[in-house]
Amino acid sequence: MRHTIAVLVENEFGVLSRVAGLFSGRGFNIESLCVAETTDPGVSRMTIVTAGNDQIIEQILKQLNKLVPVLKVIDFTGTETVDRELVLVKVNADGDGKAEVLRLVDIFRAKIVDVAPRCYTIEMTGGEGKVSAFLQMLRPIGIKEIVRTGKVAISRGT
């Protein structure tokens, strides 16, 4: 089962390496990882998506809580959250493909952020399913390059 875990850490060099090392040292995979500074410049927030059974996730949470630069660990599993992912995708825009790309951009509420003679670069945000569906619809047109941020999440309400 996939889990989304938020980890508040001290914003200093080497912290990302220690967290990633915890996962790799125990053979756990990180499916996505996003890190950025919070409203407090001394604190960063990591959003980690990983997979495992309840025992593995419990072990991950305990190990994360033991790391010195970790301030707080939140497992969003079973809680109400808002999550999004950002994707930048460069697609072919030749002939008939241009109209189809523009139609899909409109349907998925995406945005064209760069135009070249034969390709468009599109920005889209949404849940993981929406991003995947958008990319699946673009594949027949011809995707040249994809960059995905991975999931970021925040709890609903207060």
Coordinates of N, CA and C in Angstrom, one line a residue:
M1 N 0.8 -1.2 0.0 CA 0.0 0.0 0.0 C 0.9 1.3 0.0
R2 N 0.5 2.2 -0.8 CA 1.3 3.5 -0.9 C 0.9 4.4 0.3
H3 N 1.9 5.1 0.8 CA 1.8 6.0 1.9 C 2.4 7.3 1.5
T4 N 1.8 8.4 1.9 CA 2.3 9.7 1.8 C 2.7 10.2 3.2
I5 N 4.0 10.6 3.3 CA 4.5 10.9 4.6 C 5.1 12.3 4.6
A6 N 4.7 13.2 5.5 CA 5.3 14.5 5.6 C 6.3 14.5 6.7
V7 N 7.5 15.1 6.4 CA 8.6 15.1 7.4 C 9.1 16.5 7.5
L8 N 8.9 17.1 8.7 CA 9.5 18.4 9.0 C 10.9 18.2 9.5
V9 N 11.9 18.9 8.9 CA 13.3 18.7 9.2 C 14.0 20.0 9.4
E10 N 15.1 20.0 10.1 CA 15.9 21.2 10.1 C 16.5 21.5 8.7
N11 N 16.4 22.8 8.4 CA 16.9 23.2 7.0 C 18.4 23.4 7.0
E12 N 19.1 22.3 6.9 CA 20.6 22.4 6.9 C 21.1 21.3 5.9
F13 N 22.4 21.5 5.5 CA 23.0 20.6 4.6 C 23.1 19.2 5.1
G14 N 22.9 18.2 4.3 CA 23.1 16.8 4.6 C 21.8 16.1 5.1
V15 N 20.8 16.9 5.4 CA 19.5 16.3 6.0 C 18.9 15.4 4.9
L16 N 18.8 15.9 3.7 CA 18.2 15.1 2.6 C 19.0 13.8 2.5
S17 N 20.3 13.9 2.5 CA 21.1 12.7 2.4 C 20.8 11.7 3.5
R18 N 20.7 12.2 4.7 CA 20.4 11.3 5.9 C 19.1 10.6 5.7
V19 N 18.1 11.3 5.3 CA 16.7 10.7 5.1 C 16.7 9.7 4.0
A20 N 17.3 10.1 2.9 CA 17.4 9.2 1.7 C 18.3 7.9 2.1
G21 N 19.3 8.2 2.9 CA 20.1 7.1 3.4 C 19.4 6.1 4.3
L22 N 18.5 6.6 5.1 CA 17.7 5.8 5.9 C 16.8 4.8 5.0
F23 N 16.3 5.3 4.0 CA 15.5 4.5 3.1 C 16.3 3.5 2.4
S24 N 17.4 3.9 1.8 CA 18.2 3.0 1.0 C 18.9 2.0 1.9
G25 N 19.3 2.4 3.1 CA 20.0 1.5 4.0 C 19.2 0.3 4.4
R26 N 17.9 0.5 4.4 CA 17.0 -0.6 4.8 C 16.2 -1.2 3.7
G27 N 16.5 -0.8 2.5 CA 15.9 -1.4 1.3 C 14.5 -0.9 1.0
F28 N 14.2 0.3 1.5 CA 12.8 0.9 1.2 C 13.0 1.8 0.0
N29 N 11.9 1.8 -0.9 CA 12.0 2.6 -2.0 C 11.2 3.9 -1.8
I30 N 11.8 5.0 -2.3 CA 11.1 6.3 -2.3 C 10.5 6.5 -3.7
E31 N 9.2 6.5 -3.8 CA 8.5 6.7 -5.1 C 8.5 8.1 -5.6
S32 N 8.4 9.0 -4.7 CA 8.6 10.5 -5.0 C 9.0 11.2 -3.7
L33 N 9.7 12.3 -4.0 CA 10.2 13.1 -2.8 C 10.2 14.6 -3.3
C34 N 9.5 15.4 -2.5 CA 9.6 16.9 -2.7 C 10.0 17.5 -1.4
V35 N 10.9 18.5 -1.6 CA 11.4 19.2 -0.4 C 11.4 20.7 -0.7
A36 N 11.0 21.5 0.3 CA 11.1 22.9 0.2 C 11.0 23.5 1.6
E37 N 11.5 24.8 1.7 CA 11.5 25.5 2.9 C 10.0 25.8 3.3
T38 N 9.8 25.9 4.6 CA 8.5 26.2 5.1 C 8.4 27.7 5.4
T39 N 7.4 28.2 6.1 CA 7.3 29.6 6.5 C 8.4 30.0 7.5
D40 N 9.0 28.9 8.2 CA 10.1 29.1 9.0 C 11.4 28.8 8.2
P41 N 12.3 29.7 7.9 CA 13.4 29.4 7.1 C 14.4 28.3 7.6
G42 N 14.2 28.1 8.9 CA 15.1 27.0 9.5 C 14.5 25.6 9.4
V43 N 13.3 25.5 8.8 CA 12.6 24.3 8.8 C 12.2 24.0 7.3
S44 N 12.5 22.8 6.8 CA 12.0 22.3 5.5 C 11.0 21.2 5.7
R45 N 10.2 21.1 4.7 CA 9.2 20.0 4.7 C 9.4 19.1 3.5
M46 N 9.5 17.8 3.8 CA 9.7 16.8 2.8 C 8.3 16.0 2.7
T47 N 7.9 15.8 1.5 CA 6.7 14.9 1.2 C 7.3 13.7 0.5
I48 N 7.2 12.6 1.2 CA 7.7 11.3 0.7 C 6.6 10.4 0.4
V49 N 6.6 9.8 -0.8 CA 5.6 8.7 -1.1 C 6.4 7.4 -1.2
T50 N 6.0 6.5 -0.4 CA 6.6 5.2 -0.4 C 5.6 4.1 -0.3
A51 N 6.0 2.9 -0.5 CA 5.0 1.7 -0.4 C 5.5 0.7 0.5
G52 N 4.6 0.0 1.1 CA 4.9 -1.1 2.0 C 3.7 -1.5 2.9
N53 N 3.9 -2.7 3.5 CA 2.8 -3.1 4.4 C 2.9 -2.3 5.7
D54 N 1.9 -2.6 6.6 CA 1.8 -1.8 7.8 C 3.1 -1.9 8.7
Q55 N 3.7 -3.1 8.7 CA 4.9 -3.3 9.5 C 6.1 -2.5 8.9
I56 N 6.2 -2.5 7.6 CA 7.3 -1.7 7.0 C 7.1 -0.2 7.2
I57 N 5.9 0.3 7.0 CA 5.6 1.7 7.2 C 5.8 2.1 8.7
E58 N 5.4 1.3 9.6 CA 5.7 1.5 11.0 C 7.2 1.7 11.3
Q59 N 8.0 0.8 10.7 CA 9.4 0.8 10.8 C 10.0 2.1 10.3
I60 N 9.5 2.5 9.1 CA 10.0 3.7 8.4 C 9.7 4.9 9.4
L61 N 8.4 5.0 9.9 CA 8.0 6.1 10.7 C 8.9 6.2 12.0
K62 N 9.1 5.0 12.6 CA 10.0 5.0 13.8 C 11.4 5.4 13.5
Q63 N 12.0 4.9 12.4 CA 13.3 5.3 12.0 C 13.4 6.8 11.7
L64 N 12.4 7.3 11.0 CA 12.4 8.8 10.7 C 12.4 9.6 12.0
N65 N 11.6 9.2 12.9 CA 11.5 9.9 14.2 C 12.8 9.9 15.0
K66 N 13.6 8.9 14.7 CA 14.9 8.8 15.5 C 16.0 9.7 14.9
L67 N 15.8 10.1 13.6 CA 16.9 10.9 13.0 C 16.9 12.3 13.7
V68 N 18.1 12.8 14.0 CA 18.3 14.0 14.7 C 17.7 15.2 14.0
P69 N 17.9 15.4 12.7 CA 17.4 16.6 12.1 C 15.8 16.6 11.9
V70 N 15.2 15.5 12.2 CA 13.7 15.3 11.9 C 13.0 15.9 13.1
L71 N 12.1 16.9 12.9 CA 11.3 17.5 13.9 C 9.9 16.9 14.1
K72 N 9.3 16.5 13.0 CA 8.0 15.9 13.1 C 7.7 15.0 11.9
V73 N 7.0 13.9 12.1 CA 6.7 13.0 11.0 C 5.1 12.8 11.0
I74 N 4.5 12.9 9.8 CA 3.1 12.8 9.7 C 2.8 11.8 8.6
D75 N 2.1 10.7 8.9 CA 1.6 9.8 7.9 C 0.2 10.2 7.5
F76 N 0.0 10.5 6.3 CA -1.3 11.0 5.8 C -2.3 9.9 5.5
T77 N -1.9 8.6 5.7 CA -2.8 7.5 5.4 C -4.0 7.5 6.2
G78 N -5.1 7.5 5.6 CA -6.4 7.4 6.3 C -6.9 8.8 6.8
T79 N -6.2 9.9 6.4 CA -6.6 11.2 6.9 C -7.1 12.0 5.6
E80 N -7.8 13.0 5.9 CA -8.3 13.9 4.8 C -7.2 14.8 4.4
T81 N -6.8 14.7 3.1 CA -5.7 15.6 2.7 C -6.0 16.2 1.3
V82 N -5.3 17.2 1.0 CA -5.3 17.8 -0.4 C -3.9 17.5 -0.9
D83 N -3.9 16.8 -2.1 CA -2.6 16.5 -2.7 C -2.5 16.9 -4.2
R84 N -1.4 17.3 -4.6 CA -1.2 17.8 -6.0 C 0.2 17.3 -6.5
E85 N 0.3 17.3 -7.8 CA 1.5 17.0 -8.5 C 1.6 18.0 -9.6
L86 N 2.8 18.4 -9.9 CA 3.0 19.3 -11.1 C 3.8 18.5 -12.1
V87 N 3.4 18.7 -13.4 CA 4.1 18.1 -14.5 C 4.3 19.1 -15.6
L88 N 5.5 19.1 -16.1 CA 5.8 19.8 -17.3 C 6.0 18.8 -18.4
V89 N 5.4 19.0 -19.5 CA 5.5 18.0 -20.6 C 5.7 18.7 -21.9
K90 N 6.6 18.2 -22.7 CA 6.9 18.8 -24.0 C 6.3 17.8 -25.0
V91 N 5.4 18.3 -25.9 CA 4.7 17.4 -26.9 C 4.9 17.9 -28.3
N92 N 4.8 17.0 -29.2 CA 4.8 17.4 -30.6 C 3.6 18.3 -30.9
A93 N 3.8 19.2 -31.8 CA 2.7 20.1 -32.2 C 2.8 20.4 -33.7
D94 N 2.7 19.3 -34.4 CA 2.7 19.4 -35.9 C 1.3 19.2 -36.5
G95 N 1.0 19.9 -37.5 CA -0.2 19.6 -38.2 C -1.5 19.4 -37.4
D96 N -2.1 18.3 -37.5 CA -3.4 18.0 -36.8 C -3.2 17.9 -35.3
G97 N -2.0 17.6 -34.9 CA -1.7 17.4 -33.5 C -1.9 18.6 -32.7
K98 N -1.7 19.8 -33.3 CA -1.8 21.1 -32.6 C -3.2 21.2 -32.0
A99 N -4.2 21.0 -32.8 CA -5.6 21.1 -32.4 C -5.9 20.2 -31.2
E100 N -5.4 18.9 -31.4 CA -5.7 17.9 -30.3 C -5.0 18.3 -29.0
V101 N -3.8 18.9 -29.1 CA -3.1 19.3 -27.9 C -3.9 20.4 -27.2
L102 N -4.3 21.4 -28.0 CA -5.0 22.5 -27.4 C -6.4 22.1 -26.8
R103 N -7.0 21.1 -27.4 CA -8.3 20.6 -26.8 C -8.0 19.9 -25.5
L104 N -6.9 19.1 -25.4 CA -6.6 18.4 -24.2 C -6.2 19.4 -23.1
V105 N -5.4 20.4 -23.5 CA -5.0 21.5 -22.5 C -6.3 22.1 -21.9
D106 N -7.3 22.4 -22.7 CA -8.5 23.0 -22.3 C -9.3 22.0 -21.3
I107 N -9.4 20.8 -21.7 CA -10.2 19.8 -21.0 C -9.5 19.6 -19.6
F108 N -8.2 19.5 -19.5 CA -7.5 19.2 -18.3 C -7.1 20.5 -17.5
R109 N -7.5 21.6 -18.0 CA -7.2 22.9 -17.4 C -5.7 23.1 -17.2
A110 N -5.0 22.7 -18.2 CA -3.5 22.8 -18.2 C -3.2 24.2 -18.8
K111 N -1.9 24.5 -19.0 CA -1.5 25.8 -19.5 C -0.3 25.5 -20.4
I112 N -0.3 26.1 -21.6 CA 0.9 26.1 -22.4 C 1.9 27.2 -22.0
V113 N 3.1 26.8 -21.6 CA 4.0 27.8 -21.0 C 5.2 28.1 -22.0
D114 N 5.3 27.3 -23.1 CA 6.3 27.6 -24.1 C 5.8 27.1 -25.4
V115 N 6.1 27.8 -26.5 CA 5.7 27.4 -27.8 C 7.0 27.5 -28.7
A116 N 7.2 26.4 -29.4 CA 8.3 26.3 -30.4 C 7.7 25.9 -31.7
P117 N 8.4 26.1 -32.8 CA 7.8 25.7 -34.1 C 7.1 24.4 -34.2
R118 N 7.7 23.4 -33.5 CA 7.1 22.0 -33.6 C 6.7 21.4 -32.3
C119 N 6.7 22.1 -31.3 CA 6.3 21.5 -30.0 C 5.8 22.6 -29.0
Y120 N 5.0 22.1 -28.1 CA 4.5 22.9 -27.0 C 5.0 22.3 -25.7
T121 N 5.3 23.2 -24.7 CA 5.6 22.8 -23.4 C 4.3 23.2 -22.5
I122 N 3.8 22.2 -21.8 CA 2.6 22.3 -21.1 C 2.8 22.1 -19.6
E123 N 2.2 23.0 -18.8 CA 2.2 22.8 -17.3 C 0.8 22.4 -16.9
M124 N 0.8 21.4 -16.0 CA -0.5 20.9 -15.5 C -0.3 20.5 -14.0
T125 N -1.2 20.9 -13.2 CA -1.2 20.4 -11.8 C -2.5 19.6 -11.5
G126 N -2.4 18.7 -10.6 CA -3.6 18.0 -10.2 C -3.2 16.8 -9.4
G127 N -4.2 16.0 -9.1 CA -4.0 14.7 -8.4 C -3.2 13.8 -9.3
E128 N -2.6 12.8 -8.7 CA -1.8 11.8 -9.4 C -2.6 11.2 -10.6
G129 N -3.9 10.9 -10.3 CA -4.7 10.2 -11.4 C -4.9 11.2 -12.5
K130 N -5.2 12.4 -12.3 CA -5.4 13.4 -13.3 C -4.2 13.6 -14.2
V131 N -3.1 13.7 -13.5 CA -1.8 13.9 -14.2 C -1.5 12.7 -15.1
S132 N -1.7 11.5 -14.6 CA -1.5 10.3 -15.3 C -2.4 10.2 -16.5
A133 N -3.7 10.5 -16.3 CA -4.7 10.5 -17.4 C -4.3 11.5 -18.5
F134 N -3.9 12.7 -18.1 CA -3.4 13.7 -19.1 C -2.3 13.2 -19.9
L135 N -1.3 12.6 -19.3 CA -0.1 12.1 -20.0 C -0.5 10.9 -20.9
Q136 N -1.4 10.1 -20.5 CA -1.9 9.0 -21.3 C -2.6 9.5 -22.6
M137 N -3.3 10.6 -22.4 CA -4.0 11.1 -23.6 C -3.0 11.8 -24.6
L138 N -1.9 12.3 -24.0 CA -0.9 13.0 -24.9 C 0.0 12.0 -25.6
R139 N 0.1 10.8 -25.1 CA 1.1 9.8 -25.6 C 0.9 9.6 -27.1
P140 N -0.3 9.4 -27.6 CA -0.5 9.1 -29.1 C 0.0 10.3 -29.9
I141 N 0.0 11.5 -29.4 CA 0.4 12.7 -30.1 C 1.9 12.8 -30.2
G142 N 2.5 12.3 -29.2 CA 4.0 12.3 -29.2 C 4.6 13.1 -28.1
I143 N 4.9 12.5 -27.0 CA 5.6 13.2 -25.9 C 7.1 13.2 -26.1
K144 N 7.7 14.3 -26.0 CA 9.1 14.4 -26.2 C 9.9 14.3 -24.9
E145 N 9.3 14.9 -23.8 CA 10.0 15.0 -22.5 C 8.9 15.2 -21.4
I146 N 9.2 14.6 -20.2 CA 8.3 14.8 -19.1 C 9.1 15.1 -17.9
V147 N 8.6 16.0 -17.1 CA 9.2 16.3 -15.7 C 8.1 16.4 -14.8
R148 N 8.1 15.5 -13.7 CA 7.0 15.5 -12.7 C 7.7 15.8 -11.4
T149 N 6.9 16.5 -10.5 CA 7.4 16.9 -9.2 C 7.3 15.8 -8.2
G150 N 6.3 14.9 -8.4 CA 6.0 14.0 -7.3 C 4.9 14.7 -6.4
K151 N 4.3 14.0 -5.6 CA 3.2 14.5 -4.8 C 3.6 15.4 -3.7
V152 N 2.8 16.5 -3.5 CA 2.9 17.3 -2.2 C 1.5 17.2 -1.6
A153 N 1.5 17.2 -0.3 CA 0.2 17.0 0.4 C 0.1 17.9 1.6
I154 N -1.1 18.2 2.0 CA -1.4 19.0 3.2 C -2.7 18.5 3.8
S155 N -2.8 18.5 5.1 CA -4.1 18.0 5.7 C -5.2 19.0 5.5
R156 N -6.4 18.5 5.4 CA -7.6 19.4 5.2 C -7.9 20.0 6.6
G157 N -8.6 21.2 6.5 CA -9.1 21.8 7.7 C -8.0 22.5 8.5
T158 N -8.1 22.5 9.8 CA -7.2 23.2 10.7 C -6.0 22.5 11.0

